[in-house]
Coordinates of C-alpha atoms and ligand atoms in Angstrom, one line a residue:
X268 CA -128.5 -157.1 100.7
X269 CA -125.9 -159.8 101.3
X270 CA -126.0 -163.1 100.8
X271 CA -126.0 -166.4 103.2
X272 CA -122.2 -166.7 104.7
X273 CA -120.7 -169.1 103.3
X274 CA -118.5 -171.8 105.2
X275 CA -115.4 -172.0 103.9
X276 CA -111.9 -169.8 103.8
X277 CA -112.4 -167.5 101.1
X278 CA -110.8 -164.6 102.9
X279 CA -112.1 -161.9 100.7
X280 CA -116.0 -163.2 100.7
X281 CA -115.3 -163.0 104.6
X282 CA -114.6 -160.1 104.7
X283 CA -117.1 -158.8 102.0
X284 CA -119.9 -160.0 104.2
X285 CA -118.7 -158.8 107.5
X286 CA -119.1 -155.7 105.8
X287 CA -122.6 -156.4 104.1
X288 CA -123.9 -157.8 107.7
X289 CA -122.7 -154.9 109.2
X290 CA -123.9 -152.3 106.8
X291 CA -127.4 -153.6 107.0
X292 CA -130.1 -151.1 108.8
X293 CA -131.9 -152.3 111.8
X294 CA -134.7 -152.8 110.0
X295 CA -133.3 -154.9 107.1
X296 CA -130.9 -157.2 109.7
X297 CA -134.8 -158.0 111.4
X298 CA -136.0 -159.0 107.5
X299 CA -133.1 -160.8 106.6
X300 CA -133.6 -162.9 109.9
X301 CA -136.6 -163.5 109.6
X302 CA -136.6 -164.6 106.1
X303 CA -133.5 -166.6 107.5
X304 CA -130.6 -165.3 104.8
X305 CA -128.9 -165.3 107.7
X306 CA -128.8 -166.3 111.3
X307 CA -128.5 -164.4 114.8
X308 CA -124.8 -165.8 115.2
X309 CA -123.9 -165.1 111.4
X310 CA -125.0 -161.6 112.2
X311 CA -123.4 -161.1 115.3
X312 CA -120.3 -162.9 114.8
X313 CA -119.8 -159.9 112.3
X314 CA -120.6 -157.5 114.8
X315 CA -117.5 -158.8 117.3
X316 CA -115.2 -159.0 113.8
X317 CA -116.3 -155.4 113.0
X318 CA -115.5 -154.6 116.7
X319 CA -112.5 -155.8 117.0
X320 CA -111.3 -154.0 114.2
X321 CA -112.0 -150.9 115.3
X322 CA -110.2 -150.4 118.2
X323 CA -108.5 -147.3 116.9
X324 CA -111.5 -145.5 117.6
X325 CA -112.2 -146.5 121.4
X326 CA -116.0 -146.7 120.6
X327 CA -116.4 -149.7 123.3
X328 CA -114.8 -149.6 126.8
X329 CA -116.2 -153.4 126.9
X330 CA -116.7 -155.7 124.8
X331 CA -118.5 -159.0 125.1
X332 CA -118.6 -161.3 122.8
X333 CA -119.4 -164.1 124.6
X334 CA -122.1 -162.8 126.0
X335 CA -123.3 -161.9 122.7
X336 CA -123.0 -165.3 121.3
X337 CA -124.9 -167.0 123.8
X338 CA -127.5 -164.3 123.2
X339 CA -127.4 -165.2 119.8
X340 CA -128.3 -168.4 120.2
X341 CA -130.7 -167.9 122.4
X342 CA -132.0 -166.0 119.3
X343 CA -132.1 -168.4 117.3
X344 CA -133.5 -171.2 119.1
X345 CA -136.5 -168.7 119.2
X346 CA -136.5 -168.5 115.8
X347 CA -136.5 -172.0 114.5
X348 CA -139.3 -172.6 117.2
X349 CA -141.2 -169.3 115.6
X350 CA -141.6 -167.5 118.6
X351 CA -139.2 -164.2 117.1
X352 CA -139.6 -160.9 119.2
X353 CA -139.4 -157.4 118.0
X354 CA -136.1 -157.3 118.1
X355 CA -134.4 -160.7 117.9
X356 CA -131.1 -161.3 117.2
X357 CA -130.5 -157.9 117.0
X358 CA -126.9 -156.7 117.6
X359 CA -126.8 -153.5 120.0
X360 CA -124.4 -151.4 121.9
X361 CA -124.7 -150.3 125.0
X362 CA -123.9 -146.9 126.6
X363 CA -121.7 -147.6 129.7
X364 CA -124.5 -145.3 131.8
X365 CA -126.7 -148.3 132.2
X366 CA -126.3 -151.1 134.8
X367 CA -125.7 -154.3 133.1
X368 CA -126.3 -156.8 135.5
X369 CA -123.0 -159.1 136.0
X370 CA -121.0 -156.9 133.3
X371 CA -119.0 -153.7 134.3
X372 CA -120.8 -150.3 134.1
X373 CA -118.7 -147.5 135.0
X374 CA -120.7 -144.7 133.4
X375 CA -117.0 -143.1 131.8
X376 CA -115.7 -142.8 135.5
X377 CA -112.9 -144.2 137.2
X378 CA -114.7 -144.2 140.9
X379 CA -117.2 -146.8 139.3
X380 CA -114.2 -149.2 138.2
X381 CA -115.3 -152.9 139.1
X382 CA -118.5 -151.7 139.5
X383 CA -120.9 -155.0 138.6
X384 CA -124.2 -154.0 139.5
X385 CA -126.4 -156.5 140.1
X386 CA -129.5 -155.7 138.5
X387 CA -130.4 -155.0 134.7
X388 CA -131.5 -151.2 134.3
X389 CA -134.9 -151.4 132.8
X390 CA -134.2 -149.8 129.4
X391 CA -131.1 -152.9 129.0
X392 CA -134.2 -155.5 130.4
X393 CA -136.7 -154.3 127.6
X394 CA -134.2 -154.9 125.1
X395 CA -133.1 -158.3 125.8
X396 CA -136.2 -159.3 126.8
X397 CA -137.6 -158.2 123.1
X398 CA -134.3 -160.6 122.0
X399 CA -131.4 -158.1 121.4
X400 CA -128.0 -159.1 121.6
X401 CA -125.0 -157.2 123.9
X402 CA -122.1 -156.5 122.0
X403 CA -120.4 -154.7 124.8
X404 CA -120.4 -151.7 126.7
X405 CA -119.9 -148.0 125.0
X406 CA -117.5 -144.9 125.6
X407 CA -119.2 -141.9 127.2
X408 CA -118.2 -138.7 128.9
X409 CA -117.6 -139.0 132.9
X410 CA -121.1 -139.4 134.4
X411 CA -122.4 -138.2 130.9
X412 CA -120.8 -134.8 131.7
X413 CA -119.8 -133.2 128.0
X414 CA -120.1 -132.8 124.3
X415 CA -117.2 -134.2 122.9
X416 CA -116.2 -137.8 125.0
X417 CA -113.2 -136.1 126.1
X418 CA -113.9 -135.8 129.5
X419 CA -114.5 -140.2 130.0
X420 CA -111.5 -141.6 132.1
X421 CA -111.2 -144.1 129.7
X422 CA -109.8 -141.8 126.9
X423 CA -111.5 -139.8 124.3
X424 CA -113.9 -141.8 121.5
X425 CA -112.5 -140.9 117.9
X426 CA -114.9 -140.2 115.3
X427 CA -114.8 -142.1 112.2
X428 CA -115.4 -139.3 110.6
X429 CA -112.8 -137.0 109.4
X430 CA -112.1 -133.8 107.4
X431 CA -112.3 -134.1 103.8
X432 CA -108.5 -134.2 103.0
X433 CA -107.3 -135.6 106.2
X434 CA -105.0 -138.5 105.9
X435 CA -104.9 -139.2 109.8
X436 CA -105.0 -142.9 109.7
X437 CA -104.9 -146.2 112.3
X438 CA -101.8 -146.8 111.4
X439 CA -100.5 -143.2 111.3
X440 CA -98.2 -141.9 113.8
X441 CA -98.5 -138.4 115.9
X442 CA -101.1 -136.9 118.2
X443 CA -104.6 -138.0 118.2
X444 CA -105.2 -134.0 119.0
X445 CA -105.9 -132.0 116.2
X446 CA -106.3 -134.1 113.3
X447 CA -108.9 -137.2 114.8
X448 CA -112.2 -135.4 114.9
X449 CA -114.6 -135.9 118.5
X450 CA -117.9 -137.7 117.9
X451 CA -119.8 -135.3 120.3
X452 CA -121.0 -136.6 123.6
X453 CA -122.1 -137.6 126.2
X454 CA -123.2 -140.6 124.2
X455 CA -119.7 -140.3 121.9
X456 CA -119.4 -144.3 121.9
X457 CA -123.1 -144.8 120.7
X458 CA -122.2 -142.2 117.9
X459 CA -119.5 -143.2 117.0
X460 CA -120.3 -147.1 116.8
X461 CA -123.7 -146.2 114.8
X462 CA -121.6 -144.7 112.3
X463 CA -118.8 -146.7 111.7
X464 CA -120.8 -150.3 111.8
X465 CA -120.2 -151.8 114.9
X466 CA -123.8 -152.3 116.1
X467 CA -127.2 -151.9 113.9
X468 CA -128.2 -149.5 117.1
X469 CA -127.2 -148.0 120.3
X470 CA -128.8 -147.1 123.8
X471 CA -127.3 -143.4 124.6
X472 CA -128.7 -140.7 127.3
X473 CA -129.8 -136.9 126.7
X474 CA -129.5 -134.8 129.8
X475 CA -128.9 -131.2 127.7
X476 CA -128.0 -132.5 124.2
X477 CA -126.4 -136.0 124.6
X478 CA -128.2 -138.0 122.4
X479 CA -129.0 -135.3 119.5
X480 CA -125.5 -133.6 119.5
X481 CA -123.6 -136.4 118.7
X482 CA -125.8 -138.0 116.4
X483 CA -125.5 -135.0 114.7
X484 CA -121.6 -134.8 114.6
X485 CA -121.9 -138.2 113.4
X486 CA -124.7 -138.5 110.6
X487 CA -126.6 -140.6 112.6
X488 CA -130.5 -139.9 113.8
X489 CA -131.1 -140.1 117.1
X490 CA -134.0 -139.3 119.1
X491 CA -134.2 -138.0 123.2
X492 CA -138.0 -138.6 124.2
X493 CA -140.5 -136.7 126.0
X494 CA -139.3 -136.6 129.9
X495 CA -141.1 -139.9 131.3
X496 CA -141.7 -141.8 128.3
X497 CA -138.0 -144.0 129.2
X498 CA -138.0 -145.5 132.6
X499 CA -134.7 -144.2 134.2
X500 CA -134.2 -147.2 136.5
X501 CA -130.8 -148.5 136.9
X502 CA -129.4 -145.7 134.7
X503 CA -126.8 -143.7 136.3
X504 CA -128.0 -140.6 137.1
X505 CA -126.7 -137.3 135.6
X506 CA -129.0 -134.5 136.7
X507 CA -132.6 -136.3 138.0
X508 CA -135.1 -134.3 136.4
X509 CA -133.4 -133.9 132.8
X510 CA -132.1 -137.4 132.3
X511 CA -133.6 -139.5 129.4
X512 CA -132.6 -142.7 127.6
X513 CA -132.9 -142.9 124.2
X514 CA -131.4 -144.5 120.5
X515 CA -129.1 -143.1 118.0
X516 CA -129.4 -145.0 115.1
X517 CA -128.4 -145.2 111.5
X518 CA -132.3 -143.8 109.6
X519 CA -135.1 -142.7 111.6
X520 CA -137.1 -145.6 111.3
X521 CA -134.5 -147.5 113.0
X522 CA -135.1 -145.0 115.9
X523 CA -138.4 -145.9 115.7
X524 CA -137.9 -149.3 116.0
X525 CA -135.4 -149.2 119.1
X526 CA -137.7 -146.6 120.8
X527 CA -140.5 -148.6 121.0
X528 CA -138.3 -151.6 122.5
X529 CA -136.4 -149.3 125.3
X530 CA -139.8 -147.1 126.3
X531 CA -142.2 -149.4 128.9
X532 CA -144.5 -147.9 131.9
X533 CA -142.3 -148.6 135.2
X534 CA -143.7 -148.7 138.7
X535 CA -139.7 -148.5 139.7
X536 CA -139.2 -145.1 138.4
X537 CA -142.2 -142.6 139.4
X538 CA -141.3 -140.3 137.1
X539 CA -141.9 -142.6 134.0
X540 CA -145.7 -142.5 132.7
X541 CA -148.3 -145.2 133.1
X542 CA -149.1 -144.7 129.2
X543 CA -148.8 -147.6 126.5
X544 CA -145.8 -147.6 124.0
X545 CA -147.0 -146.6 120.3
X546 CA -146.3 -148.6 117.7
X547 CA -143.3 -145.7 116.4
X548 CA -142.7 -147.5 113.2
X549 CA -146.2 -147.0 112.0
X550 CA -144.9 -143.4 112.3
X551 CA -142.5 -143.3 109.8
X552 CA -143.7 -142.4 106.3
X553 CA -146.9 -140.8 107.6
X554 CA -145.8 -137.7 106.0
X555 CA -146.1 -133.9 107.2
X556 CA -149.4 -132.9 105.0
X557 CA -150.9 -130.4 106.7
X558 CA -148.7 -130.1 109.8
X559 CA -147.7 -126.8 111.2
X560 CA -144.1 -126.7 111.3
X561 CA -142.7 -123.7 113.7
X562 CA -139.6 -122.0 113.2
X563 CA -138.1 -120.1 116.6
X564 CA -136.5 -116.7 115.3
X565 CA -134.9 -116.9 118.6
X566 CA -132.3 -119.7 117.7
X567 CA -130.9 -117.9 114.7
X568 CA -128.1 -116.8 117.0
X569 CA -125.6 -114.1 117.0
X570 CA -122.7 -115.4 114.8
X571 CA -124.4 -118.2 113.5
X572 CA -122.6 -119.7 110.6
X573 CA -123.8 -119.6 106.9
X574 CA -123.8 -123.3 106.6
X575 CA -126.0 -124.1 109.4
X576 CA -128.3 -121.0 108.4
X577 CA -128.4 -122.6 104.8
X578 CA -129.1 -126.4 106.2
X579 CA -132.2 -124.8 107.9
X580 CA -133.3 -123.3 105.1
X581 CA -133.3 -126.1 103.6
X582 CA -134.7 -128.2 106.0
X583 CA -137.9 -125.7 105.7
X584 CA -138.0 -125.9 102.2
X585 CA -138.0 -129.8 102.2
X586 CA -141.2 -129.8 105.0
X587 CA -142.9 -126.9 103.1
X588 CA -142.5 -129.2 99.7
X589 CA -144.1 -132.3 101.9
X590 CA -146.8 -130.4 102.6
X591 CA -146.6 -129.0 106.1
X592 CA -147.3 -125.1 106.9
X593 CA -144.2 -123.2 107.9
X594 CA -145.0 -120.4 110.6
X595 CA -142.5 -118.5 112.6
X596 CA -142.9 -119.1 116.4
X597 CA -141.5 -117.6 118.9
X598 CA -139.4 -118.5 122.5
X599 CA -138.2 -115.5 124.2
X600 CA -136.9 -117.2 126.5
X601 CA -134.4 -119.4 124.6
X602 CA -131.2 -117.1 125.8
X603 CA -131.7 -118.1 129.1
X604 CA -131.6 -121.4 128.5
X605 CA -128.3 -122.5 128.3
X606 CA -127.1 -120.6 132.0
X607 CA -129.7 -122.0 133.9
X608 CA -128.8 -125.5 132.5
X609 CA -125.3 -125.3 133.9
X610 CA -126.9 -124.4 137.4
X611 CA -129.6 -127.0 137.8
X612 CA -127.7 -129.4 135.8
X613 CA -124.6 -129.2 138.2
X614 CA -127.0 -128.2 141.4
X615 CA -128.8 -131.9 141.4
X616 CA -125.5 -134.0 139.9
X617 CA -123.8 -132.8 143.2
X618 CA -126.6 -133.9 144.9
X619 CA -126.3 -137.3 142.9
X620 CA -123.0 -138.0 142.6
X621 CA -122.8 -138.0 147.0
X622 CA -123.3 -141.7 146.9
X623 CA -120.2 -142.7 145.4
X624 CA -118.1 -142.7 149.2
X625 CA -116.0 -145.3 148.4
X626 CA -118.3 -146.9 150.3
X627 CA -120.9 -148.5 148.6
X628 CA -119.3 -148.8 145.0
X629 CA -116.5 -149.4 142.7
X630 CA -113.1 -147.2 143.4
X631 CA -112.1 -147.0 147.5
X632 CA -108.9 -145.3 149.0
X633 CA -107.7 -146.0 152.0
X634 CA -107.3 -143.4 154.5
X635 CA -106.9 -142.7 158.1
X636 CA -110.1 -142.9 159.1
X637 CA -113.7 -142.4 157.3
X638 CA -113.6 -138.8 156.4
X639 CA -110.0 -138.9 154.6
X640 CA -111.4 -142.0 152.8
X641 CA -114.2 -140.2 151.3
X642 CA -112.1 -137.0 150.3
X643 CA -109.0 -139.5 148.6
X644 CA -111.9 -141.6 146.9
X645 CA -113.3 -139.0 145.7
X646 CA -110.2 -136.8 144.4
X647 CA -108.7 -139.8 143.0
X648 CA -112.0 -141.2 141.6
X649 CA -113.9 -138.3 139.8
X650 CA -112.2 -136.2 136.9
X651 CA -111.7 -132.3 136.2
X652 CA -115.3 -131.8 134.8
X653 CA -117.1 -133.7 137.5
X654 CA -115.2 -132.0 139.9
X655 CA -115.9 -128.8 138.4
X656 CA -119.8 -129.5 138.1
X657 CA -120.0 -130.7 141.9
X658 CA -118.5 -127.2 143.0
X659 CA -120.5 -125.4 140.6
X660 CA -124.2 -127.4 142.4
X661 CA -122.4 -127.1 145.8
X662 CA -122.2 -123.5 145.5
X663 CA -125.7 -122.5 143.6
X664 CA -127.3 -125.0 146.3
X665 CA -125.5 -123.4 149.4
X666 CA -127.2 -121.1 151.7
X667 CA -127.5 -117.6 151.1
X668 CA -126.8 -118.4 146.8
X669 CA -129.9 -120.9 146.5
X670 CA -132.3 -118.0 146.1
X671 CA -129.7 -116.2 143.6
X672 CA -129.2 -118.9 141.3
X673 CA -131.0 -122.1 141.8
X674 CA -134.3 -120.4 142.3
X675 CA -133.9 -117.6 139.2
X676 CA -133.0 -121.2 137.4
X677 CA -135.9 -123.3 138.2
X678 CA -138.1 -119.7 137.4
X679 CA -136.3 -119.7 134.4
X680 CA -136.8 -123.1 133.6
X681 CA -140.8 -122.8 134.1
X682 CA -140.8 -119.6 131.9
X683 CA -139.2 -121.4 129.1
X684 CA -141.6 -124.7 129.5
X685 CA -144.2 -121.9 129.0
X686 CA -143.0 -120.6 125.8
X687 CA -143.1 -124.1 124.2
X688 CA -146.8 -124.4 125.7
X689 CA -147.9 -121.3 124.0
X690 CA -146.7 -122.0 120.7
X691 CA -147.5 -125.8 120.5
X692 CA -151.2 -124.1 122.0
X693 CA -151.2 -122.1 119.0
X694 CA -151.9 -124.9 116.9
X695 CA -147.8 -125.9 115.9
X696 CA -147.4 -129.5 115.9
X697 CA -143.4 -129.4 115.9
X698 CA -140.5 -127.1 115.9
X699 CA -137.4 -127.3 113.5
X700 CA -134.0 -125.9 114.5
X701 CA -130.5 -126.5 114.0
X702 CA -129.0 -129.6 116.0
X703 CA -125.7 -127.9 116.7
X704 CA -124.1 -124.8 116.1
X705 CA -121.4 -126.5 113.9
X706 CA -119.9 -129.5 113.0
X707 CA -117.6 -131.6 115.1
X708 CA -114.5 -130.6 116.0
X709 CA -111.2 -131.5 116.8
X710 CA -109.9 -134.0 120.0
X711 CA -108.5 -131.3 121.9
X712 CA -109.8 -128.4 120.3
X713 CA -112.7 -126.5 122.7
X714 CA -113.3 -125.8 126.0
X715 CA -109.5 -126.6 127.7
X716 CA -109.3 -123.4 128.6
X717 CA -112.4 -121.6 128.7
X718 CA -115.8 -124.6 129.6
X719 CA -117.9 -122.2 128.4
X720 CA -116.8 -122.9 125.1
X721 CA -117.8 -126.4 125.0
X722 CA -121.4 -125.7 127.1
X723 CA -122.0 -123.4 124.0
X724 CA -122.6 -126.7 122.1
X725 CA -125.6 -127.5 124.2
X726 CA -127.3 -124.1 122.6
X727 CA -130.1 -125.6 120.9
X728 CA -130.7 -128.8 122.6
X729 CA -131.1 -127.8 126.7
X730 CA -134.4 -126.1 126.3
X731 CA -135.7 -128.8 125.2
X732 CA -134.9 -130.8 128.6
X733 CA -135.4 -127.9 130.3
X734 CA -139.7 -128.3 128.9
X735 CA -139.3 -132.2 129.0
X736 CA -139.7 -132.1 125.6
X737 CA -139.0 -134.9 122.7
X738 CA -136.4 -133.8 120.3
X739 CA -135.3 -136.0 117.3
X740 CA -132.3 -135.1 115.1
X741 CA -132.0 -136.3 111.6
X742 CA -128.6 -135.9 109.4
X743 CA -129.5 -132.7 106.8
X744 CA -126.3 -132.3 104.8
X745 CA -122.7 -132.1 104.9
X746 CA -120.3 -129.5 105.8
X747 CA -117.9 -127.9 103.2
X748 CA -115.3 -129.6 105.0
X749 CA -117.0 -133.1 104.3
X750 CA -118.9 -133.3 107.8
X751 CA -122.4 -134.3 108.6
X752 CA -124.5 -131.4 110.0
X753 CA -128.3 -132.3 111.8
X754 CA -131.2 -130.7 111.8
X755 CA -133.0 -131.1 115.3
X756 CA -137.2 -131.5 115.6
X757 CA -139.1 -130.6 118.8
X758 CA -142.1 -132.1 119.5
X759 CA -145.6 -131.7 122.0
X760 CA -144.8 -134.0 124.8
X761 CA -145.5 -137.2 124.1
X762 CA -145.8 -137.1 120.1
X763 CA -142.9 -138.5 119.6
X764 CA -144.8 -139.8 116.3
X765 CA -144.7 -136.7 114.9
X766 CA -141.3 -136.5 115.2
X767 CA -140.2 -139.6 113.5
X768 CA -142.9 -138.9 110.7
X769 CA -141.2 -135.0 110.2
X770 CA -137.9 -136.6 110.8
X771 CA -138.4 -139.3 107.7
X772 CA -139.5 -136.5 105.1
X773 CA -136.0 -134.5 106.3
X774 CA -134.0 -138.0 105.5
X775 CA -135.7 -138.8 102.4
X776 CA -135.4 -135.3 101.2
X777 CA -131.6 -135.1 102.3
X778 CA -131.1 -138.3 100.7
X779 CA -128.4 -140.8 102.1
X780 CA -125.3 -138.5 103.3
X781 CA -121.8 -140.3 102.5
X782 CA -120.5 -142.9 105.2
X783 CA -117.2 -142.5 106.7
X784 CA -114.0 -144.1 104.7
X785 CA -113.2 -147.4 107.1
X786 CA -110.4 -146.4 107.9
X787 CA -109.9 -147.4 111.2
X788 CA -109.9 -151.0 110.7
X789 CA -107.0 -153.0 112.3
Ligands
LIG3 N1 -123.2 -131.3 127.2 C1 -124.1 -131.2 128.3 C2 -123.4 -131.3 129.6 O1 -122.3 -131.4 129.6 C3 -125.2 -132.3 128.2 C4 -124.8 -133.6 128.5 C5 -125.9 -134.6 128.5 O2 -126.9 -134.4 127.8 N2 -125.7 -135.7 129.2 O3 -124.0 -131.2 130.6

């Protein structure tokens, strides 16, 4: 770990511990502050430096340093009079899908531009009230509507990852499409600035795969609880009844760590549980001796690719070696999944997304007289993807199609919560699957002609918001191109524990994959 920062103008030390602070975990950053090797403005003073620098990627939409600072302080006056919190000091990133009370949240969507809510969404509250610092706000796909970031109005995020051989560069001229590689999204920003050191942890949002896919893409671990265990007040709301906050992180204990900060009973949203927060941590390193571990024949789809078949394999073989009992499970219902999704998902954002008039927030055209001003706000305010997904929940919520498609969905939906019931009743204490059906891709690759294409990256993660489920996914292994691939764990609701203790066998066993070449940097 690194040493004290030093006063002074040696450049190169500088820099050597920017890089040091910011390669810390979670975990160690919360040690080293502690044992005070280093202080909460040391620390986040990286954090802005490391920020700054890495622009190129357009992981933050906002940053906010000062902010930060002051938090920072705050920190540390806490500190010297030994009244620490769980997470003091702590520099985090924020996905732009939580209100931030005073600071811009725009949620990826140019109708929320200016938008300064002011309240603190409860998640954001938890954290700073357990003595996080805000770095800024991060990227995300429009109203966290994608798998790739490319659909945010404020450009696409670029992963820091790239494709072994790649010699795409900052500095290097020509099209970001095709050769910079998308982080996955929604949460694209908290992937991205996970992986490339630009917080020690992010906040991100899983409607139908948002938090695991791109933590996946991006070799990060990142975990979307059990529906109810995150209080979704004063997050922006997707689709009501599958929206959950959660962390991507760098290892799984830092998950572990973060969850237990962000999850807190909440009389504002009635939908979150009156149950105490575990302690997560004491989770990790419990081991999987003599858990039953199931594996869904169902999910080894037509077409699947001999990597991602091998990776799971693997994955089995590294819980089996722990200790835990491998069965096969089944969910019959698992190829439904993914087409009822894209009807209830769309069916209650249209019914979410009504409030934003021009009215009551952010973007407002002027017209004629009130209707014209809703219809210009609205076609000058939402994108192609949110338009698409209003028209899509229009239509499967109009008369005469609700009983054709929202109601086949929601049956649907009840008969694939029932398949998870019947296997976890069967005595299986977690599933393992693939996190996504490949790695990432390229900016511009997928789904610009055909949607369908990108929805098909949501395959293994929507039935698990479709039950309510927890799902954690844990880096596995890398591509042949280079590429991190995840492995994705489904729990019993509400045993997230499980989860994080399955997860840490998979990251021990995979051992640490490579971290992206920096070379973004400004
Ligand atoms: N990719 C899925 C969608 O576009 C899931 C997004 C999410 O989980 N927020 O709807």
């Amino acid at each position: 770990m690194g040493g004290r920062v030093k006063p002074g103008h040696d450049a190169e030390a500088e820099i050597r511990t920017v890089t040091e602070l910011t390669h810390l975990t979670l975990a160690e950053a919360r040690d080293g502050l502690k044992a005070k090797t280093f202080s909460a403005t040391e620390l986040t003073k990286a954090h802005i430096q490391a920020v700054e620098q890495a622009r190129a990627l357009n992981a933050y939409v906002r940053e906010t340093p000062d902010q930060a600072l002051a938090m920072a302080k705050a920190s540390e006056e806490r500190i010297a009079k030994g009244e620490a919190r769980p997470l003091e000091g702590i520099p985090l990133g924020i996905k732009d899908l939580f209100c931030t009370e005073g600071v811009e949240t725009t949620a990826g969507s140019n109708i929320l531009k200016g938008f300064k809510p002011p309240y603190e969404s409860t998640v954001t509250r938890n954290l700073w009230n357990d003595g996080a610092v805000m770095l800024g706000k991060l990227n995300m796909d429009e109203f966290a509507m994608g798998s790739s970031n490319e659909t945010s109005a404020f450009k696409p995020v670029v992963s820091p990852w790239r494709r072994e051989g790649s010699n795409v560069g900052a500095g290097t001229s020509g099209s970001i499409e095709g050769t910079h590689l998308v982080p996955g999204g929604s949460s694209g920003g908290s992937a991205a600035a996970v992986a490339a050191h630009l917080c020690l942890a992010a906040t991100a949002t899983d409607t139908g795969g948002s938090i695991r896919q791109p933590a996946a893409f991006t070799g990060t671990v990142g975990i979307k609880p059990t529906y109810g265990r995150v209080s979704r007040w004063g997050t922006v709301a997707f689709a009501s009844s599958l929206d959950q906050a959660g962390p991507i992180a760098r290892n799984v204990r830092d998950a572990a760590i973060m969850l237990r900060s962000m999850a807190s009973p909440d009389a504002k949203d009635t939908t979150c549980v009156d149950m105490p927060v575990p302690d997560y941590e004491a989770a990790v390193g419990r081991g999987v001796k003599g858990l039953k571990i199931g594996i869904p024949k169902e999910y080894r789809v037509d077409g699947m690719s001999p990597e991602i078949e091998t990776l799971w394999e693997q994955g089995t073989a590294w819980l089996r070696a722990a200790g835990a009992e491998i069965v096969e499970v089944s969910l019959p219902h698992t190829k439904y999944a993914l087409p009822a999704y894209y009807i209830v998902a769309p069916a209650e954002a249209s019914s979410n997304l009504a409030r934003y008039d021009g009215v009551r927030y952010g973007l407002r055209e002027n017209g004629k007289d009130i209707v014209e001003l809703y219809e210009k706000t609205r076609a000058a305010g939402f994108g192609r993807e949110v338009k698409r997904r209003i028209m899509i929940g229009t239509y499967v919520l109009s008369a005469g199609y609700y009983d054709a498609y929202y109601v086949r969905a929601q049956q649907i939906r009840t008969l694939i919560k029932r398949d998870f019931e019947e296997v976890y009743a069967s005595g299986v204490d977690a599933i393992l699957t693939p996190a996504t059906p490949s790695a990432a891709f390229g900016i511009g690759e997928k789904g610009s002609g055909d949607p369908v294409e990108m929805y098909l990256n949501d395959i293994f993660t929507v039935t698990v918001n479709m039950a309510g489920l927890p799902g954690l996914a844990v880096p596995a292994g890398l591509d042949a191109q280079g590429l991190p691939l995840g492995l994705q764990l489904i729990g019993r609701a509400f045993d997230e524990e499980t989860l994080f203790a399955a997860g840490q066998v998979i990251e021990d066993a995979a051992g640490r994959i490579a971290l992206p070449q920096a070379w973004w940097k400004a």
